[in-house]
Amino acid sequence: MFIAALIIGILAYAILGAGLLGILYPWVLCLLGLAFLGFVIFYTVKHWSQLRTFILDLKPETTLDYFLMLMLLVFALIHLMGVLAPEIFFDALWYHLTLPKLYLAKHTFSFIPGDLYYYSAMPQLGEMLYTLGLVIGGQLGARLWHFLFGILTTLAIYIFGSKHLSKRAGLVAALLFISDLAVAWLITTAYIDLARTFFEFLAFFYFYNWYQERRDSDLFKSSLLIGLGVATKYFGLVSLGIIGFLVLISATKKRVAKTFLVVGPALLISSIWFVRAYLLTGYPFYPLFSGILSSWHDFILYGPWEYLTDFFKLSNLPTDWISPISPLYIALLPFSLCVLRAQKKWRIIAWYCLLAYTAWFLIPRTGGSRFMVPYLPAFALLASLPFAVSKQLSKTWQSLILALILAVVGFNGLLRVYINAKTLPLILGQKTSHQYLLENLDLTNAFYDTDDFLAKTIKDSDLVCFEGGQNLFYVDFPYVHESYQTNEVCDYVLVQYQDLDSKYENRVKFIYENQKNHIKLYKLTK
């Protein structure tokens, strides 16, 4: 798994390099994609015997284990149904997909000033991969990257469980993760949280290897992987702090040196993003603490009662029916603690989970349950501990626990089938993407040319000044947004969710209005 993560990271940085050099052209990206694919094939062929042995070692041993693996495959197919539909979710249409689209149009990876695309100064390893995905397969190509990260994380959980717990525990943990409603939602989107989850869980994986076997090479691998997590999202620094702290208190000698071994390379591999932000904005962590973000992003120190209850709320908030965290992590905690009383070697997993929850509790709540997802693999492993032992819990208790898990997992599966069923007419060719978007896209925050009037009116040689609007991925004509417009001479002014700026008075001619998507189009007069 380390090689897989490493070559994905190298590909993302190669795309970043092409963008910084101003050669972000489709043919360049296709060459990088072919090089990536060629290496994967070469590595697979060269190491096939070892890979075959590794795969055979993961083979289930009992009928129940085969059933659990079958459920994993079923969930993968259910999630794939959702991936095949056009993107409709907020952040993906705001910047995760829109920024790569803008970079491709300019053939360069550039900072976009203003109060709309301030994320263009942040770490964007995931968006680099989405840029390649857009070239090869449009938005589906980009979203398949996120789906892949979800599948790879599930596989990594099973491998961890098989190596350090038991195959049954690994299968249960993998099933808990992939069936979690927060994961099930994310895996169908072009967000980046599962990319961060993949890198950060693998970092914990190799940290745990080091914790058990004390090989410095594992610590170095963990550092590289957490560095890729930081390069995906600023909050990766939180996970770096957690692992660094665990190394500091776990090392038996040379504590500072060991801690630096995990922190130093991680900061080095991710430093390009902070240096770039500093050069562009004068602040390495822009836009955090820069004043440009709303008060919703402020840190709020909650009390002890909230600390004890907020994880429970993640499973039960009635306002979050689409992505709640599974209640199984809490329900199975007493059984896991029972196992940990006798099995000290696994207690570090519990410490990691406790620190991760504490970190989530302290950071701004802008992401809700989504910001807990990178830590769910560890929580899933913690919850699966009853299946890693045979002495602490009887077979009867294990059977009851498994029945509870299958009940919750089955409910989640049925819910996701219900949600993703709306994609079936699209998959079967009974409905077009246009019809799907008209029925499912929230036009109160996203732009979409519902009646194709703009496509028929605005030529490729025209330039539109866009006023208002936020989620602009589906804009298919040349435009500059008011938030970053400089001195471009525009042919049209398109207004969404607001009135026309007074500076255009007596300079425009009204052409078109669409009340469904809240837009007005004006022709600029000479």
Coordinates of C-alpha atoms in Angstrom, one line a residue:
M1 CA 0.0 0.0 0.0
F2 CA 2.9 2.3 0.6
I3 CA 4.0 2.1 -3.0
A4 CA 0.5 2.8 -4.2
A5 CA 0.2 5.9 -2.0
L6 CA 3.7 7.0 -3.0
I7 CA 3.2 6.8 -6.8
I8 CA -0.2 8.6 -6.5
G9 CA 1.6 11.3 -4.5
I10 CA 4.3 11.6 -7.2
L11 CA 1.7 11.8 -9.9
A12 CA -0.1 14.7 -8.1
Y13 CA 3.2 16.5 -7.6
A14 CA 4.1 16.0 -11.3
I15 CA 0.8 17.6 -12.2
L16 CA 1.5 20.4 -9.8
G17 CA 4.9 20.9 -11.5
A18 CA 3.3 21.1 -14.9
G19 CA 0.9 23.7 -13.6
L20 CA 3.6 25.8 -12.0
L21 CA 5.5 25.7 -15.3
G22 CA 2.5 26.9 -17.2
I23 CA 2.2 23.7 -19.4
L24 CA -1.0 22.4 -17.9
Y25 CA -2.2 21.1 -21.3
P26 CA -4.3 18.0 -21.9
W27 CA -1.5 16.3 -23.8
V28 CA 0.9 16.9 -20.9
L29 CA -1.5 15.4 -18.4
C30 CA -2.2 12.4 -20.7
L31 CA 1.5 11.7 -20.8
L32 CA 1.7 11.9 -17.0
G33 CA -1.3 9.6 -16.8
L34 CA 0.2 7.1 -19.2
A35 CA 3.5 7.2 -17.2
F36 CA 1.6 6.5 -14.0
L37 CA -0.3 3.6 -15.6
G38 CA 2.8 2.2 -17.2
F39 CA 4.6 2.2 -13.8
V40 CA 1.6 0.4 -12.2
I41 CA 1.7 -2.3 -14.9
F42 CA 5.5 -2.6 -14.7
Y43 CA 5.5 -2.9 -10.9
T44 CA 2.6 -5.4 -10.9
V45 CA 4.3 -7.6 -13.5
K46 CA 7.7 -7.4 -11.8
H47 CA 6.4 -8.2 -8.4
W48 CA 3.5 -10.5 -9.4
S49 CA 4.7 -13.5 -7.3
Q50 CA 4.9 -11.4 -4.1
L51 CA 1.6 -9.7 -4.9
R52 CA 0.0 -13.1 -5.6
T53 CA 1.2 -14.4 -2.2
F54 CA 0.0 -11.3 -0.5
I55 CA -3.4 -11.6 -2.1
L56 CA -3.7 -15.2 -1.2
D57 CA -2.8 -14.5 2.4
L58 CA -5.8 -12.1 2.6
K59 CA -8.2 -14.9 1.4
P60 CA -11.1 -15.4 3.8
E61 CA -11.0 -18.7 5.8
T62 CA -14.6 -19.3 6.7
T63 CA -18.1 -19.1 5.2
L64 CA -18.9 -16.1 7.4
D65 CA -15.7 -14.3 6.3
Y66 CA -16.7 -14.9 2.6
F67 CA -20.1 -13.4 3.4
L68 CA -18.5 -10.3 5.0
M69 CA -16.3 -9.9 1.9
L70 CA -19.3 -10.3 -0.3
M71 CA -20.9 -7.4 1.6
L72 CA -17.9 -5.3 1.0
L73 CA -18.2 -5.8 -2.7
V74 CA -21.9 -5.1 -2.6
F75 CA -21.3 -1.8 -0.9
A76 CA -18.6 -0.9 -3.4
L77 CA -21.1 -1.4 -6.2
I78 CA -23.8 0.6 -4.4
H79 CA -21.4 3.5 -4.0
L80 CA -20.3 3.2 -7.6
M81 CA -24.0 3.8 -8.6
G82 CA -23.8 7.2 -6.9
V83 CA -20.5 8.0 -8.6
L84 CA -21.9 7.6 -12.0
A85 CA -24.3 10.5 -11.6
P86 CA -23.3 14.1 -12.2
E87 CA -21.9 16.1 -9.3
I88 CA -24.5 18.0 -7.3
F89 CA -22.8 18.7 -3.9
F90 CA -21.8 22.2 -2.7
D91 CA -18.0 22.2 -2.1
A92 CA -17.2 20.1 -5.2
L93 CA -19.1 22.6 -7.4
W94 CA -17.7 25.5 -5.5
Y95 CA -13.9 24.7 -5.7
H96 CA -12.9 21.0 -5.7
L97 CA -13.9 20.7 -9.4
T98 CA -14.1 24.3 -10.4
L99 CA -10.6 25.2 -9.6
P100 CA -9.1 22.4 -11.7
K101 CA -11.4 23.5 -14.5
L102 CA -10.1 27.0 -14.3
Y103 CA -6.5 25.9 -14.1
L104 CA -7.0 23.8 -17.3
A105 CA -8.5 26.8 -19.1
K106 CA -5.5 28.9 -18.2
H107 CA -3.0 26.1 -18.6
T108 CA -1.4 27.1 -15.3
F109 CA -1.8 26.5 -11.6
S110 CA -2.4 30.0 -10.3
F111 CA -3.8 31.8 -7.3
I112 CA -7.1 33.4 -7.9
P113 CA -7.5 36.5 -5.6
G114 CA -10.8 37.7 -4.1
D115 CA -13.3 36.3 -1.7
L116 CA -14.6 33.4 -3.9
Y117 CA -11.7 31.2 -4.8
Y118 CA -9.4 31.8 -1.8
Y119 CA -9.0 28.0 -1.6
S120 CA -6.7 28.3 -4.6
A121 CA -3.9 29.2 -2.1
M122 CA -4.4 26.1 0.0
P123 CA -2.9 22.6 -0.3
Q124 CA -4.6 20.9 -3.3
L125 CA -3.0 17.5 -3.9
G126 CA -6.4 16.0 -4.4
E127 CA -7.4 18.8 -6.9
M128 CA -4.2 18.0 -8.9
L129 CA -5.5 14.5 -9.5
Y130 CA -8.9 15.9 -10.3
T131 CA -7.3 18.0 -13.0
L132 CA -6.1 14.8 -14.7
G133 CA -9.5 13.2 -14.1
L134 CA -11.3 16.1 -15.9
V135 CA -9.0 15.7 -18.9
I136 CA -9.5 11.9 -19.2
G137 CA -13.1 11.4 -18.2
G138 CA -14.7 14.8 -17.3
Q139 CA -16.2 15.1 -13.9
L140 CA -16.7 11.3 -13.7
G141 CA -12.9 10.9 -14.1
A142 CA -12.3 13.3 -11.3
R143 CA -14.9 11.7 -9.0
L144 CA -13.6 8.2 -9.6
W145 CA -10.3 9.3 -7.9
H146 CA -12.3 10.0 -4.7
F147 CA -14.1 6.6 -5.1
L148 CA -10.7 5.0 -5.5
F149 CA -9.4 6.5 -2.3
G150 CA -12.4 5.1 -0.5
I151 CA -11.8 1.6 -1.9
L152 CA -8.1 1.7 -1.2
T153 CA -8.8 2.9 2.4
T154 CA -11.2 0.0 2.9
L155 CA -8.6 -2.4 1.6
A156 CA -5.9 -0.9 3.9
I157 CA -8.2 -1.4 6.9
Y158 CA -8.6 -5.1 6.0
I159 CA -4.9 -5.5 5.6
F160 CA -4.2 -3.8 8.9
G161 CA -6.8 -6.0 10.7
S162 CA -5.5 -9.2 9.1
K163 CA -1.9 -8.4 10.1
H164 CA -2.4 -7.0 13.6
L165 CA -5.8 -8.3 14.8
S166 CA -7.4 -11.1 12.8
K167 CA -9.0 -11.6 9.4
R168 CA -12.5 -11.5 10.9
A169 CA -11.7 -8.3 12.7
G170 CA -10.2 -6.8 9.6
L171 CA -13.3 -7.7 7.5
V172 CA -15.6 -6.3 10.2
A173 CA -13.6 -3.0 10.5
A174 CA -13.6 -2.6 6.7
L175 CA -17.3 -3.2 6.6
L176 CA -18.0 -0.7 9.3
F177 CA -16.0 1.9 7.4
I178 CA -17.4 1.4 3.9
S179 CA -21.0 1.2 5.2
D180 CA -20.7 4.3 7.3
L181 CA -23.2 6.9 6.0
A182 CA -20.6 9.7 6.1
V183 CA -18.2 7.6 4.0
A184 CA -21.0 6.4 1.7
W185 CA -21.9 10.0 0.9
L186 CA -18.3 11.2 0.5
I187 CA -17.3 8.3 -1.8
T188 CA -19.9 9.5 -4.4
T189 CA -18.6 13.1 -4.5
A190 CA -15.6 15.0 -5.7
Y191 CA -14.6 16.1 -2.2
I192 CA -11.1 15.4 -0.9
D193 CA -11.7 14.0 2.6
L194 CA -11.2 10.3 1.5
A195 CA -7.9 11.2 -0.1
R196 CA -6.8 12.6 3.2
T197 CA -8.3 9.6 5.0
F198 CA -6.2 7.2 2.8
F199 CA -2.9 9.0 3.4
E200 CA -3.5 9.6 7.1
F201 CA -4.7 6.1 7.9
L202 CA -1.7 4.6 6.1
A203 CA 0.5 6.9 8.1
F204 CA -1.1 5.5 11.3
F205 CA -0.7 2.0 9.8
Y206 CA 3.1 2.4 9.5
F207 CA 3.3 4.2 12.8
Y208 CA 1.6 1.1 14.4
N209 CA 4.1 -1.1 12.6
W210 CA 6.9 0.9 14.1
Y211 CA 5.2 0.8 17.5
Q212 CA 5.2 -3.0 17.4
E213 CA 8.5 -3.7 15.7
R214 CA 10.6 -0.5 16.1
R215 CA 11.8 -0.3 12.6
D216 CA 12.8 3.3 11.7
S217 CA 11.9 2.7 8.1
D218 CA 8.3 2.3 9.1
L219 CA 8.4 5.7 10.9
F220 CA 9.9 7.3 7.8
K221 CA 7.1 5.8 5.6
S222 CA 4.6 7.1 8.1
S223 CA 6.1 10.6 7.8
L224 CA 6.0 10.6 4.0
L225 CA 2.4 9.5 4.1
I226 CA 1.3 12.1 6.6
G227 CA 3.1 14.7 4.5
L228 CA 0.8 13.7 1.6
G229 CA -2.1 14.1 3.9
V230 CA -1.0 17.6 4.9
A231 CA -0.6 18.4 1.1
T232 CA -4.2 17.4 0.7
K233 CA -5.7 19.5 3.5
Y234 CA -4.5 21.8 6.2
F235 CA -6.1 19.6 8.9
G236 CA -3.5 17.0 8.0
L237 CA -1.3 19.0 10.4
V238 CA -3.5 17.9 13.2
S239 CA -2.9 14.3 12.4
L240 CA 0.8 15.0 12.1
G241 CA 0.7 16.4 15.6
I242 CA -1.1 13.4 16.9
I243 CA 1.3 10.9 15.5
G244 CA 4.3 13.0 16.4
F245 CA 3.0 13.1 20.0
L246 CA 2.4 9.4 20.1
V247 CA 6.0 8.8 18.8
L248 CA 7.4 11.2 21.5
I249 CA 5.7 9.3 24.4
S250 CA 6.2 5.8 22.9
A251 CA 9.9 5.9 22.0
T252 CA 12.1 4.2 24.5
K253 CA 15.2 6.1 23.5
K254 CA 16.1 9.0 21.3
R255 CA 12.6 10.5 21.7
V256 CA 13.4 13.8 20.0
A257 CA 15.2 12.2 17.1
K258 CA 12.4 9.7 16.5
T259 CA 9.8 12.5 16.7
F260 CA 11.8 14.6 14.2
L261 CA 12.0 11.5 11.9
V262 CA 8.2 11.5 11.6
V263 CA 7.7 15.3 11.7
G264 CA 10.6 16.6 9.6
P265 CA 10.0 14.7 6.3
A266 CA 6.2 15.3 6.5
L267 CA 6.7 19.0 6.7
L268 CA 9.4 18.9 4.0
I269 CA 7.1 17.1 1.5
S270 CA 4.2 19.4 2.2
S271 CA 6.2 22.7 2.5
I272 CA 5.8 23.7 -1.1
W273 CA 2.1 24.5 -0.4
F274 CA 3.0 26.8 2.5
V275 CA 5.8 28.5 0.7
R276 CA 3.6 29.1 -2.3
A277 CA 0.8 30.5 -0.1
Y278 CA 3.4 32.8 1.6
L279 CA 4.8 34.0 -1.7
L280 CA 1.3 34.7 -3.1
T281 CA -0.5 36.2 0.0
G282 CA 2.3 36.9 2.5
Y283 CA 0.8 34.3 4.9
P284 CA 1.7 30.6 4.7
F285 CA -1.6 29.3 6.1
Y286 CA -3.9 31.5 4.0
P287 CA -6.9 31.8 4.3
L288 CA -6.8 30.5 7.8
F289 CA -6.8 33.3 10.4
S290 CA -6.5 35.8 7.6
G291 CA -9.8 37.5 8.2
I292 CA -11.3 36.4 4.9
L293 CA -13.2 33.5 6.3
S294 CA -16.6 33.9 8.0
S295 CA -17.0 33.6 11.8
W296 CA -18.3 30.1 11.2
H297 CA -14.7 29.1 10.8
D298 CA -13.6 30.5 14.2
F299 CA -12.4 28.3 17.0
I300 CA -14.9 27.9 19.8
L301 CA -13.9 26.2 23.1
Y302 CA -16.8 24.1 24.2
G303 CA -17.3 22.7 27.7
P304 CA -16.7 19.2 29.2
W305 CA -20.4 18.2 28.7
E306 CA -20.1 18.9 25.0
Y307 CA -16.9 16.9 24.9
L308 CA -18.7 13.9 26.3
T309 CA -21.8 14.2 24.1
D310 CA -20.7 15.6 20.7
F311 CA -19.5 12.2 19.4
F312 CA -22.9 10.8 20.2
K313 CA -24.6 13.7 18.4
L314 CA -22.7 12.9 15.3
S315 CA -24.7 9.7 15.1
N316 CA -28.1 11.3 16.0
L317 CA -28.4 14.8 14.7
P318 CA -31.8 15.0 12.9
T319 CA -30.4 17.8 10.6
D320 CA -27.7 15.5 9.2
W321 CA -29.6 12.5 7.7
I322 CA -27.3 12.1 4.8
S323 CA -23.9 11.7 6.5
P324 CA -24.2 10.8 10.2
I325 CA -21.4 8.8 11.8
S326 CA -22.4 5.2 12.6
P327 CA -23.6 4.6 16.2
L328 CA -21.7 1.3 16.2
Y329 CA -18.5 3.0 17.3
I330 CA -20.1 4.0 20.6
A331 CA -22.3 0.9 21.0
L332 CA -19.3 -1.4 20.7
L333 CA -17.0 0.7 22.8
P334 CA -17.7 -1.2 26.1
F335 CA -16.8 -4.5 24.4
S336 CA -13.6 -3.0 23.0
L337 CA -12.6 -1.7 26.4
C338 CA -13.1 -5.2 27.8
V339 CA -10.7 -6.5 25.3
L340 CA -8.2 -3.7 25.9
R341 CA -8.0 -4.5 29.6
A342 CA -6.2 -7.7 28.8
Q343 CA -4.5 -6.8 25.5
K344 CA -2.1 -3.9 26.1
K345 CA -0.6 -4.1 22.6
W346 CA -3.8 -2.6 21.0
R347 CA -4.2 0.2 23.5
I348 CA -2.3 2.6 21.2
I349 CA -5.3 2.4 18.8
A350 CA -7.5 3.6 21.5
W351 CA -5.1 6.5 22.4
Y352 CA -5.0 7.5 18.7
C353 CA -8.8 7.5 18.6
L354 CA -9.1 9.6 21.8
L355 CA -6.6 12.2 20.5
A356 CA -8.3 12.3 17.1
Y357 CA -11.7 12.9 18.7
T358 CA -10.2 15.6 20.9
A359 CA -8.7 17.3 17.9
W360 CA -12.0 17.1 16.0
F361 CA -13.7 18.6 19.0
L362 CA -11.4 21.6 19.1
I363 CA -11.3 22.5 15.4
P364 CA -14.1 24.6 13.7
R365 CA -17.3 22.7 13.0
T366 CA -17.5 23.7 9.3
G367 CA -17.3 20.1 8.2
G368 CA -19.4 18.4 10.8
S369 CA -19.1 14.6 10.6
R370 CA -17.0 14.9 7.4
F371 CA -14.0 16.0 9.4
M372 CA -14.2 12.9 11.5
V373 CA -14.0 10.6 8.5
P374 CA -10.1 10.5 8.3
Y375 CA -10.1 8.9 11.8
L376 CA -12.9 6.4 11.2
P377 CA -10.6 3.6 10.1
A378 CA -9.0 3.6 13.5
F379 CA -12.4 3.8 15.2
A380 CA -13.6 0.9 13.0
L381 CA -10.5 -1.2 14.1
L382 CA -11.2 -0.3 17.7
A383 CA -14.8 -1.4 17.3
S384 CA -13.7 -4.7 15.7
L385 CA -11.5 -5.8 18.6
P386 CA -14.1 -8.3 20.0
F387 CA -13.4 -10.3 16.8
A388 CA -9.7 -10.3 17.3
V389 CA -9.8 -12.5 20.5
S390 CA -11.5 -15.6 21.6
K391 CA -10.9 -15.5 25.4
Q392 CA -12.1 -12.1 26.6
L393 CA -15.6 -12.5 25.0
S394 CA -17.5 -15.7 24.4
K395 CA -18.8 -16.9 21.1
T396 CA -22.3 -16.0 22.2
W397 CA -21.3 -12.3 22.8
Q398 CA -19.4 -12.2 19.5
S399 CA -22.5 -13.6 17.7
L400 CA -24.7 -10.9 19.3
I401 CA -22.3 -8.2 18.4
L402 CA -22.1 -9.4 14.8
A403 CA -25.9 -9.5 14.6
L404 CA -26.0 -5.8 15.8
I405 CA -23.3 -4.8 13.2
L406 CA -25.1 -6.6 10.4
A407 CA -28.4 -5.0 11.3
V408 CA -27.0 -1.4 11.2
V409 CA -24.9 -2.2 8.1
G410 CA -27.9 -3.6 6.4
F411 CA -30.0 -0.6 7.2
N412 CA -27.2 1.7 5.9
G413 CA -27.0 -0.4 2.7
L414 CA -30.8 -0.1 2.1
L415 CA -30.7 3.6 2.7
R416 CA -27.9 4.1 0.2
V417 CA -29.7 1.9 -2.3
Y418 CA -32.7 4.2 -1.9
I419 CA -30.6 7.3 -2.3
N420 CA -28.6 6.0 -5.3
A421 CA -31.6 4.5 -7.0
K422 CA -32.3 7.8 -8.7
T423 CA -29.2 7.2 -10.8
L424 CA -30.5 4.0 -12.3
P425 CA -32.5 5.7 -15.1
L426 CA -29.4 7.7 -15.9
I427 CA -27.2 4.6 -15.9
L428 CA -29.7 2.7 -18.1
G429 CA -29.9 5.5 -20.6
Q430 CA -33.5 6.3 -19.8
K431 CA -32.6 9.8 -18.6
T432 CA -29.9 12.3 -19.6
S433 CA -27.5 14.1 -17.4
H434 CA -29.3 17.3 -18.2
Q435 CA -32.6 15.9 -16.9
Y436 CA -30.9 14.5 -13.8
L437 CA -29.4 17.9 -13.0
L438 CA -32.7 19.7 -13.5
E439 CA -34.3 17.3 -11.0
N440 CA -31.5 17.1 -8.4
L441 CA -29.2 20.2 -8.5
D442 CA -29.9 22.8 -5.9
L443 CA -30.3 25.9 -8.0
T444 CA -30.4 28.1 -4.9
N445 CA -26.6 27.9 -4.7
A446 CA -25.4 26.4 -8.1
F447 CA -25.3 27.8 -11.6
Y448 CA -26.8 25.7 -14.4
D449 CA -28.0 26.6 -17.9
T450 CA -31.4 25.0 -17.5
D451 CA -32.9 25.8 -20.9
D452 CA -29.6 26.0 -23.0
F453 CA -30.3 29.7 -23.8
L454 CA -26.8 30.8 -22.7
A455 CA -25.2 28.0 -24.7
K456 CA -27.0 29.1 -27.8
T457 CA -26.4 32.8 -27.2
I458 CA -22.8 33.2 -25.9
K459 CA -20.1 32.3 -28.3
D460 CA -16.7 30.9 -27.5
S461 CA -15.1 34.2 -28.5
D462 CA -17.3 36.2 -26.0
L463 CA -16.3 36.9 -22.4
V464 CA -18.9 37.2 -19.6
C465 CA -18.5 39.1 -16.4
F466 CA -20.2 37.0 -13.7
E467 CA -21.7 38.8 -10.8
G468 CA -22.9 36.9 -7.8
G469 CA -23.1 33.1 -7.9
Q470 CA -20.8 30.7 -6.1
N471 CA -20.9 27.1 -7.4
L472 CA -19.9 27.7 -11.0
F473 CA -18.6 24.3 -12.2
Y474 CA -21.3 24.0 -14.8
V475 CA -20.5 27.3 -16.4
D476 CA -19.5 26.3 -20.0
F477 CA -18.6 29.7 -21.5
P478 CA -15.6 32.0 -21.0
Y479 CA -16.1 34.2 -17.9
V480 CA -14.4 36.2 -15.2
H481 CA -16.0 36.6 -11.8
E482 CA -16.5 40.0 -10.2
S483 CA -14.4 38.8 -7.2
Y484 CA -11.2 38.7 -9.3
Q485 CA -11.9 40.6 -12.5
T486 CA -9.1 42.9 -13.5
N487 CA -9.2 44.9 -16.7
E488 CA -10.8 42.4 -19.0
V489 CA -13.2 43.8 -21.6
C490 CA -16.4 41.8 -21.4
D491 CA -19.2 41.2 -23.9
Y492 CA -21.9 40.3 -21.4
V493 CA -22.8 40.6 -17.7
L494 CA -24.5 37.7 -16.0
V495 CA -26.0 38.3 -12.6
Q496 CA -27.1 35.6 -10.2
Y497 CA -28.8 36.0 -6.8
Q498 CA -28.3 39.8 -6.8
D499 CA -29.1 43.0 -8.6
L500 CA -26.9 44.4 -11.4
D501 CA -24.0 46.6 -10.2
S502 CA -24.7 50.3 -10.6
K503 CA -21.5 50.7 -12.5
Y504 CA -23.1 49.1 -15.5
E505 CA -26.1 51.5 -15.6
N506 CA -26.7 52.9 -19.1
R507 CA -24.0 50.5 -20.5
V508 CA -26.0 47.4 -20.8
K509 CA -29.1 46.0 -22.6
F510 CA -31.3 43.5 -20.9
I511 CA -31.5 40.2 -22.9
Y512 CA -32.7 37.4 -20.7
E513 CA -34.0 36.3 -17.3
N514 CA -34.4 32.8 -15.8
Q515 CA -36.3 32.8 -12.5
K516 CA -35.6 29.1 -12.0
N517 CA -31.9 29.6 -11.6
H518 CA -32.1 33.2 -10.6
I519 CA -30.0 34.7 -13.4
K520 CA -30.2 37.8 -15.6
L521 CA -28.2 38.3 -18.8
Y522 CA -27.2 41.7 -20.1
K523 CA -25.4 42.7 -23.3
L524 CA -22.7 45.3 -22.8
T525 CA -23.0 48.2 -25.2
K526 CA -19.9 49.8 -26.8

